[in-house]
CSV table of C-alpha atoms in Angstrom, one decimal:
chain,number,residue,atom,x,y,z
T,1,UNK,CA,62.0,-10.8,-86.6
T,2,UNK,CA,64.8,-13.2,-89.3
T,3,UNK,CA,67.9,-12.8,-87.3
T,4,UNK,CA,65.5,-13.3,-84.2
T,5,UNK,CA,64.5,-17.4,-85.8
T,6,UNK,CA,68.1,-17.2,-87.9
T,7,UNK,CA,67.4,-17.4,-90.9
T,8,UNK,CA,67.8,-15.4,-94.2
T,9,UNK,CA,65.1,-12.8,-95.0
T,10,UNK,CA,64.3,-14.7,-98.0
T,11,UNK,CA,63.5,-18.2,-96.3
T,12,UNK,CA,61.5,-16.2,-93.3
T,13,UNK,CA,59.0,-14.3,-96.5
T,14,UNK,CA,58.7,-18.1,-98.3
T,15,UNK,CA,58.2,-19.0,-94.4
T,16,UNK,CA,54.9,-17.0,-94.2
T,17,UNK,CA,54.1,-16.6,-97.9
T,18,UNK,CA,54.2,-20.7,-98.3
T,19,UNK,CA,55.4,-21.9,-95.3
T,20,UNK,CA,54.8,-25.6,-97.2
T,21,UNK,CA,57.9,-25.3,-98.8
T,22,UNK,CA,60.0,-24.9,-96.2
T,23,UNK,CA,61.4,-27.3,-93.8
T,24,UNK,CA,59.2,-28.0,-90.7
T,25,UNK,CA,61.7,-27.1,-88.1
T,26,UNK,CA,62.9,-23.5,-90.3
T,27,UNK,CA,59.5,-22.9,-90.0
T,28,UNK,CA,58.8,-22.8,-86.2
T,29,UNK,CA,61.3,-21.0,-86.0
T,30,UNK,CA,59.8,-18.4,-88.0
T,31,UNK,CA,56.2,-19.5,-86.2
T,32,UNK,CA,57.8,-19.5,-82.9
T,33,UNK,CA,59.9,-15.2,-83.9
T,34,UNK,CA,56.6,-14.4,-84.7
T,35,UNK,CA,54.7,-15.6,-81.7
T,36,UNK,CA,57.6,-14.1,-79.9
T,37,UNK,CA,57.9,-10.5,-82.1
T,38,UNK,CA,54.2,-10.4,-82.5
T,39,UNK,CA,54.9,-9.3,-85.6
T,40,UNK,CA,52.4,-8.4,-88.3
T,41,UNK,CA,53.1,-8.2,-92.1
T,42,UNK,CA,52.1,-5.8,-94.0
T,43,UNK,CA,49.8,-6.7,-96.0
T,44,UNK,CA,49.5,-4.1,-98.5
T,45,UNK,CA,53.2,-4.1,-99.4
T,46,UNK,CA,52.4,-7.9,-99.5
T,47,UNK,CA,50.1,-7.1,-101.9
T,48,UNK,CA,52.2,-4.5,-103.6
T,49,UNK,CA,55.2,-7.2,-105.0
T,50,UNK,CA,53.1,-10.6,-105.8
T,51,UNK,CA,49.6,-8.1,-107.3
T,52,UNK,CA,47.2,-10.0,-105.1
T,53,UNK,CA,45.6,-9.2,-102.3
T,54,UNK,CA,44.6,-12.3,-101.2
T,55,UNK,CA,40.9,-10.8,-100.9
T,56,UNK,CA,38.0,-12.9,-102.6
T,57,UNK,CA,34.8,-10.8,-102.6
T,58,UNK,CA,31.6,-12.1,-102.7
T,59,UNK,CA,27.6,-10.8,-103.7
T,60,UNK,CA,24.1,-11.7,-101.5
T,61,UNK,CA,21.4,-11.1,-102.5
T,62,UNK,CA,20.9,-11.0,-99.1
T,63,UNK,CA,22.0,-11.7,-95.8
T,64,UNK,CA,18.8,-12.0,-94.2
T,65,UNK,CA,18.0,-15.3,-94.9
T,66,UNK,CA,19.2,-18.5,-92.7
T,67,UNK,CA,20.3,-20.9,-96.0
T,68,UNK,CA,22.7,-17.6,-97.5
T,69,UNK,CA,24.2,-17.1,-94.3
T,70,UNK,CA,25.0,-20.1,-93.0
T,71,UNK,CA,26.3,-20.7,-96.3
T,72,UNK,CA,29.2,-18.1,-96.3
T,73,UNK,CA,30.9,-20.2,-92.7
T,74,UNK,CA,32.0,-22.9,-96.2
T,75,UNK,CA,32.2,-20.4,-98.5
T,76,UNK,CA,34.8,-18.1,-95.6
T,77,UNK,CA,36.2,-21.4,-93.8
T,78,UNK,CA,37.6,-23.1,-96.6
T,79,UNK,CA,39.3,-20.0,-98.7
T,80,UNK,CA,41.3,-18.9,-95.5
T,81,UNK,CA,42.4,-22.5,-95.9
T,82,UNK,CA,44.2,-21.9,-98.4
T,83,UNK,CA,45.0,-18.1,-97.6
T,84,UNK,CA,43.3,-16.6,-99.2
T,85,UNK,CA,40.5,-13.1,-97.9
T,86,UNK,CA,36.0,-13.3,-98.1
T,87,UNK,CA,35.0,-10.2,-97.7
T,88,UNK,CA,30.8,-10.0,-98.6
T,89,UNK,CA,28.8,-7.8,-99.7
T,90,UNK,CA,25.0,-7.5,-100.7
T,91,UNK,CA,22.0,-6.2,-102.7
T,92,UNK,CA,18.8,-7.0,-101.5
T,93,UNK,CA,17.4,-8.9,-104.4
T,94,UNK,CA,18.4,-4.9,-106.5
T,95,UNK,CA,20.2,-5.4,-109.8
T,96,UNK,CA,20.9,-2.1,-109.7
T,97,UNK,CA,21.9,-1.6,-106.4
T,98,UNK,CA,24.3,-4.9,-106.6
T,99,UNK,CA,26.0,-3.2,-109.8
T,100,UNK,CA,27.2,-0.9,-107.3
T,101,UNK,CA,28.4,-2.6,-104.8
T,102,UNK,CA,30.9,-4.2,-106.5
T,103,UNK,CA,32.4,-1.7,-108.1
T,104,UNK,CA,32.9,-0.9,-104.3
T,105,UNK,CA,34.1,-4.7,-103.4
T,106,UNK,CA,36.3,-3.9,-107.8
T,107,UNK,CA,37.7,-1.0,-106.1
T,108,UNK,CA,38.5,-2.0,-102.6
T,109,UNK,CA,41.0,-5.4,-104.3
T,110,UNK,CA,40.5,-8.7,-104.8
T,111,UNK,CA,41.9,-11.3,-107.1
T,112,UNK,CA,38.0,-12.5,-107.8
T,113,UNK,CA,34.5,-12.3,-107.6
T,114,UNK,CA,31.4,-15.1,-106.5
T,115,UNK,CA,27.9,-14.3,-107.2
T,116,UNK,CA,25.2,-15.7,-106.9
T,117,UNK,CA,22.4,-16.8,-109.7
T,118,UNK,CA,23.4,-16.2,-113.0
T,119,UNK,CA,20.4,-13.5,-113.7
T,120,UNK,CA,22.5,-10.1,-113.3
T,121,UNK,CA,22.7,-6.8,-115.0
T,122,UNK,CA,25.0,-7.1,-117.9
T,123,UNK,CA,26.6,-3.7,-116.3
T,124,UNK,CA,28.3,-6.7,-113.9
T,125,UNK,CA,29.9,-8.5,-117.0
T,126,UNK,CA,30.5,-5.6,-118.2
T,127,UNK,CA,32.9,-3.9,-115.3
T,128,UNK,CA,34.3,-7.9,-114.3
T,129,UNK,CA,35.7,-7.8,-117.5
T,130,UNK,CA,37.5,-4.7,-117.8
T,131,UNK,CA,39.3,-5.6,-114.4
T,132,UNK,CA,39.8,-8.2,-116.1
T,133,UNK,CA,38.9,-10.3,-112.4
T,134,UNK,CA,37.7,-14.0,-113.0
T,135,UNK,CA,34.5,-15.3,-111.6
T,136,UNK,CA,32.6,-17.6,-111.1
T,137,UNK,CA,28.4,-18.3,-110.5
T,138,UNK,CA,26.9,-20.1,-107.8
T,139,UNK,CA,23.9,-21.6,-106.5
T,140,UNK,CA,22.2,-22.2,-109.9
T,141,UNK,CA,22.7,-23.9,-112.5
T,142,UNK,CA,19.5,-22.6,-114.2
T,143,UNK,CA,19.9,-20.0,-117.5
T,144,UNK,CA,23.1,-20.2,-118.3
T,145,UNK,CA,26.3,-22.4,-120.4
T,146,UNK,CA,28.8,-20.3,-118.7
T,147,UNK,CA,31.6,-23.3,-117.5
T,148,UNK,CA,32.6,-21.6,-113.7
T,149,UNK,CA,29.1,-22.0,-111.7
T,150,UNK,CA,28.6,-24.7,-109.4
T,151,UNK,CA,25.4,-25.0,-108.1
T,152,UNK,CA,21.7,-27.5,-108.3
T,153,UNK,CA,19.2,-27.1,-110.7
T,154,UNK,CA,16.7,-25.4,-109.3
T,155,UNK,CA,14.3,-26.5,-111.8
T,156,UNK,CA,15.2,-30.0,-111.0
T,157,UNK,CA,14.9,-29.8,-107.4
T,158,UNK,CA,11.1,-28.1,-107.3
T,159,UNK,CA,10.4,-31.0,-109.9
T,160,UNK,CA,10.7,-33.5,-107.6
T,161,UNK,CA,9.1,-31.8,-104.4
T,162,UNK,CA,6.0,-30.3,-106.7
T,163,UNK,CA,5.8,-34.5,-107.7
T,164,UNK,CA,6.2,-36.0,-104.3
T,165,UNK,CA,3.1,-33.4,-103.7
T,166,UNK,CA,1.3,-35.4,-106.3
T,167,UNK,CA,2.1,-38.5,-105.0
T,168,UNK,CA,0.9,-37.4,-102.1
T,169,UNK,CA,-2.5,-37.7,-103.4
T,170,UNK,CA,-2.9,-33.6,-103.9
T,171,UNK,CA,-4.8,-31.9,-107.2
T,172,UNK,CA,-5.3,-29.1,-106.2
T,173,UNK,CA,-3.0,-27.0,-105.3
T,174,UNK,CA,-1.0,-23.3,-105.1
T,175,UNK,CA,3.0,-22.2,-105.3
T,176,UNK,CA,3.9,-19.2,-104.0
T,177,UNK,CA,7.4,-18.3,-104.7
T,178,UNK,CA,9.6,-14.6,-105.8
T,179,UNK,CA,9.7,-12.3,-106.9
T,180,UNK,CA,10.7,-13.3,-110.8
T,181,UNK,CA,12.3,-10.7,-112.2
T,182,UNK,CA,16.0,-10.9,-112.7
T,183,UNK,CA,16.1,-13.9,-110.1
T,184,UNK,CA,16.2,-17.3,-112.5
T,185,UNK,CA,16.1,-19.3,-108.7
T,186,UNK,CA,11.9,-18.2,-108.7
T,187,UNK,CA,11.4,-18.2,-112.7
T,188,UNK,CA,13.2,-22.3,-112.6
T,189,UNK,CA,11.8,-22.9,-109.5
T,190,UNK,CA,7.7,-21.9,-110.3
T,191,UNK,CA,8.3,-24.0,-114.0
T,192,UNK,CA,9.8,-26.5,-111.8
T,193,UNK,CA,6.1,-27.0,-109.9
T,194,UNK,CA,4.3,-26.0,-113.0
T,195,UNK,CA,6.3,-28.2,-115.3
T,196,UNK,CA,5.0,-31.4,-112.6
T,197,UNK,CA,1.5,-30.3,-111.7
T,198,UNK,CA,0.7,-30.8,-116.4
T,199,UNK,CA,3.0,-33.6,-116.2
T,200,UNK,CA,0.3,-35.5,-114.3
T,201,UNK,CA,-2.9,-33.3,-116.3
T,202,UNK,CA,-3.7,-31.2,-112.1
T,203,UNK,CA,-4.0,-27.0,-113.4
T,204,UNK,CA,-3.3,-24.2,-111.3
T,205,UNK,CA,-5.8,-21.0,-111.2
T,206,UNK,CA,-3.9,-18.3,-111.8
T,207,UNK,CA,-5.4,-16.6,-108.4
T,208,UNK,CA,-3.6,-19.5,-106.7
T,209,UNK,CA,-0.5,-18.8,-108.4
T,210,UNK,CA,0.8,-16.3,-105.5
T,211,UNK,CA,4.6,-14.0,-106.1
T,212,UNK,CA,5.1,-12.2,-102.7
T,213,UNK,CA,8.8,-10.9,-100.8
T,214,UNK,CA,11.4,-13.0,-99.8
T,215,UNK,CA,10.2,-13.3,-96.2
T,216,UNK,CA,8.4,-14.3,-93.1
T,217,UNK,CA,5.5,-11.8,-94.1
T,218,UNK,CA,5.6,-13.1,-98.0
T,219,UNK,CA,4.4,-16.3,-96.6
T,220,UNK,CA,2.1,-14.4,-94.4
T,221,UNK,CA,0.9,-12.6,-96.9
T,222,UNK,CA,-0.4,-16.0,-99.1
T,223,UNK,CA,-2.1,-17.3,-96.9
T,224,UNK,CA,-4.9,-13.5,-96.1
T,225,UNK,CA,-4.5,-14.0,-100.0
T,226,UNK,CA,-5.6,-17.8,-100.7
T,227,UNK,CA,-8.5,-17.4,-97.7
T,228,UNK,CA,-9.3,-13.5,-100.3
T,229,UNK,CA,-9.7,-16.3,-103.0
T,230,UNK,CA,-12.7,-18.1,-101.2
T,231,UNK,CA,-11.1,-21.1,-101.4
T,232,UNK,CA,-8.5,-23.3,-99.9
T,233,UNK,CA,-6.7,-25.7,-101.9
T,234,UNK,CA,-5.5,-29.1,-99.8
T,235,UNK,CA,-1.3,-27.7,-100.8
T,236,UNK,CA,0.9,-24.6,-101.4
T,237,UNK,CA,4.2,-25.8,-102.5
T,238,UNK,CA,6.2,-22.7,-101.3
T,239,UNK,CA,9.7,-21.6,-103.1
T,240,UNK,CA,11.5,-20.9,-99.7
T,241,UNK,CA,12.2,-21.6,-96.5
T,242,UNK,CA,10.7,-18.5,-95.0
T,243,UNK,CA,7.5,-18.1,-96.7
T,244,UNK,CA,6.8,-22.2,-95.5
T,245,UNK,CA,7.3,-20.6,-92.6
T,246,UNK,CA,5.7,-17.6,-93.0
T,247,UNK,CA,2.4,-18.9,-94.1
T,248,UNK,CA,2.2,-21.3,-91.6
T,249,UNK,CA,2.6,-18.9,-88.5
T,250,UNK,CA,-0.5,-17.4,-90.6
T,251,UNK,CA,-2.7,-20.3,-91.3
T,252,UNK,CA,-1.5,-21.0,-87.2
T,253,UNK,CA,-3.1,-17.0,-86.8
T,254,UNK,CA,-6.4,-17.8,-88.7
T,255,UNK,CA,-7.4,-21.2,-86.7
T,256,UNK,CA,-6.3,-23.0,-90.2
T,257,UNK,CA,-4.2,-26.5,-89.5
T,258,UNK,CA,-1.6,-27.6,-91.2
T,259,UNK,CA,-1.5,-30.3,-91.8
T,260,UNK,CA,-5.0,-31.7,-91.1
T,261,UNK,CA,-6.4,-27.9,-93.9
T,262,UNK,CA,-4.1,-27.1,-95.7
T,263,UNK,CA,-0.8,-29.1,-96.1
T,264,UNK,CA,2.4,-26.7,-96.5
T,265,UNK,CA,6.1,-27.5,-98.1
T,266,UNK,CA,9.8,-25.1,-98.4
T,267,UNK,CA,12.2,-25.4,-100.0
T,268,UNK,CA,15.9,-24.8,-98.7
T,269,UNK,CA,16.0,-26.0,-95.2
T,270,UNK,CA,17.4,-24.2,-93.3
T,271,UNK,CA,17.4,-24.9,-89.5
T,272,UNK,CA,13.8,-23.3,-88.8
T,273,UNK,CA,12.0,-26.3,-90.1
T,274,UNK,CA,12.8,-28.6,-88.5
T,275,UNK,CA,12.5,-26.8,-86.0
T,276,UNK,CA,8.2,-26.1,-86.2
T,277,UNK,CA,5.7,-27.6,-85.3
T,278,UNK,CA,4.3,-29.4,-87.4
T,279,UNK,CA,7.7,-30.3,-88.8
T,280,UNK,CA,8.8,-28.4,-92.5
T,281,UNK,CA,9.0,-30.9,-95.0
T,282,UNK,CA,10.8,-29.3,-97.8
T,283,UNK,CA,13.8,-29.8,-99.9
T,284,UNK,CA,17.2,-29.2,-98.6
T,285,UNK,CA,20.2,-27.3,-100.9
T,286,UNK,CA,23.3,-28.9,-100.7
T,287,UNK,CA,24.6,-25.3,-98.8
T,288,UNK,CA,27.8,-27.0,-97.6
T,289,UNK,CA,29.1,-28.5,-100.6
T,290,UNK,CA,28.4,-25.8,-102.7
T,291,UNK,CA,30.6,-23.4,-100.2
T,292,UNK,CA,33.0,-25.7,-100.2
T,293,UNK,CA,33.6,-26.4,-103.7
T,294,UNK,CA,33.3,-22.2,-105.1
T,295,UNK,CA,35.9,-22.1,-102.5
T,296,UNK,CA,38.5,-25.0,-104.6
T,297,UNK,CA,37.4,-23.6,-107.6
T,298,UNK,CA,38.1,-19.3,-107.8
T,299,UNK,CA,41.2,-20.2,-105.6
T,300,UNK,CA,41.8,-22.5,-108.9
T,301,UNK,CA,40.9,-20.7,-110.8
T,302,UNK,CA,43.0,-17.1,-110.0
T,303,UNK,CA,45.5,-19.7,-108.8
T,304,UNK,CA,46.3,-21.4,-111.9
T,305,UNK,CA,43.9,-19.6,-114.8
T,306,UNK,CA,41.9,-23.0,-114.7
T,307,UNK,CA,39.3,-24.2,-117.1
T,308,UNK,CA,36.6,-25.7,-115.4
T,309,UNK,CA,33.6,-27.0,-116.0
T,310,UNK,CA,29.7,-26.8,-114.4
T,311,UNK,CA,29.4,-28.4,-111.6
T,312,UNK,CA,26.2,-29.5,-110.4
T,313,UNK,CA,25.5,-31.5,-106.9
T,314,UNK,CA,22.3,-32.9,-105.8
T,315,UNK,CA,19.6,-31.7,-103.7
T,316,UNK,CA,16.8,-33.8,-101.1
T,317,UNK,CA,13.7,-33.8,-101.0
T,318,UNK,CA,13.6,-34.2,-96.5
T,319,UNK,CA,9.8,-35.6,-96.0
T,320,UNK,CA,8.1,-34.7,-92.7
T,321,UNK,CA,5.6,-34.1,-90.7
T,322,UNK,CA,3.8,-30.7,-93.0
T,323,UNK,CA,2.4,-32.5,-95.7
T,324,UNK,CA,-0.4,-35.2,-95.4
T,325,UNK,CA,-1.0,-37.2,-97.6
T,326,UNK,CA,-4.8,-37.5,-98.8
T,327,UNK,CA,-7.4,-40.9,-99.3
T,328,UNK,CA,-9.2,-41.1,-102.3
T,329,UNK,CA,-11.9,-39.7,-101.7
T,330,UNK,CA,-10.3,-35.7,-99.8
T,331,UNK,CA,-7.7,-35.0,-103.0
T,332,UNK,CA,-10.1,-32.1,-104.0
T,333,UNK,CA,-10.2,-34.0,-107.9
């Protein structure tokens, strides 16, 4: 290939490994030779020589939630631009399974690891320290002082949407969230909801604080439980859009008008949120921005040993049709 391009072996290697460090005309010759010969680089040999794999692993709680699957694109594309491949695993909200998934990824060879959330089994951190692999945590800045953390405060975002609900005149509120064990995002969203309601002197009945699986079925289950109690609140504040959309579907099946009889809010602003009828009031999470910042930061840590401070991004309340403003006489005080 070097002979075809009319350059030395060293120059050809540099053109492929560090294209920004060779002259444009030389780079053009090498790329033309690569194309003409159908040359494929030997990744194993390259990794052994450089003691790098140019691979970064990310372990998601699930790939079934559009929120996470949509975030993969910006993370993957950003890493590709910097010469790294993304390898993906998921553990379906099972911390013990996360340990096994991470071990398999680490043993396959990676230069860095990205974890979602801040609540993980101690074995995860011990493994990363044993293998001396740099890592960062994304999506949440709650419950940690670890500097390499990029995301947003779930508690603050939940507090803001609950304050918005209160401002709309609601005094009878129920909460639906995912399992809190092993998941600081669920814990902090529930805490943020309750912070805002308590601040407004609104007490929530224990049977109106509902924990269900992270799914459409979980949202449907929340409505069924509220109906079993025998009294509906005026609003159901959900910890994810999947919960909210599932709840809206069950309301349709049960003849409950949304938002006429029951208002519903979500959290994440997945694509389906705006397509619902009625469209869903929710919290927009900066999915794209998180992916870009995480990619930039993990590469800086891998390549330069950079020490970076935690990055906290902003969320945004997206008001749509599923949240009704109550008049003074309909607040249920």
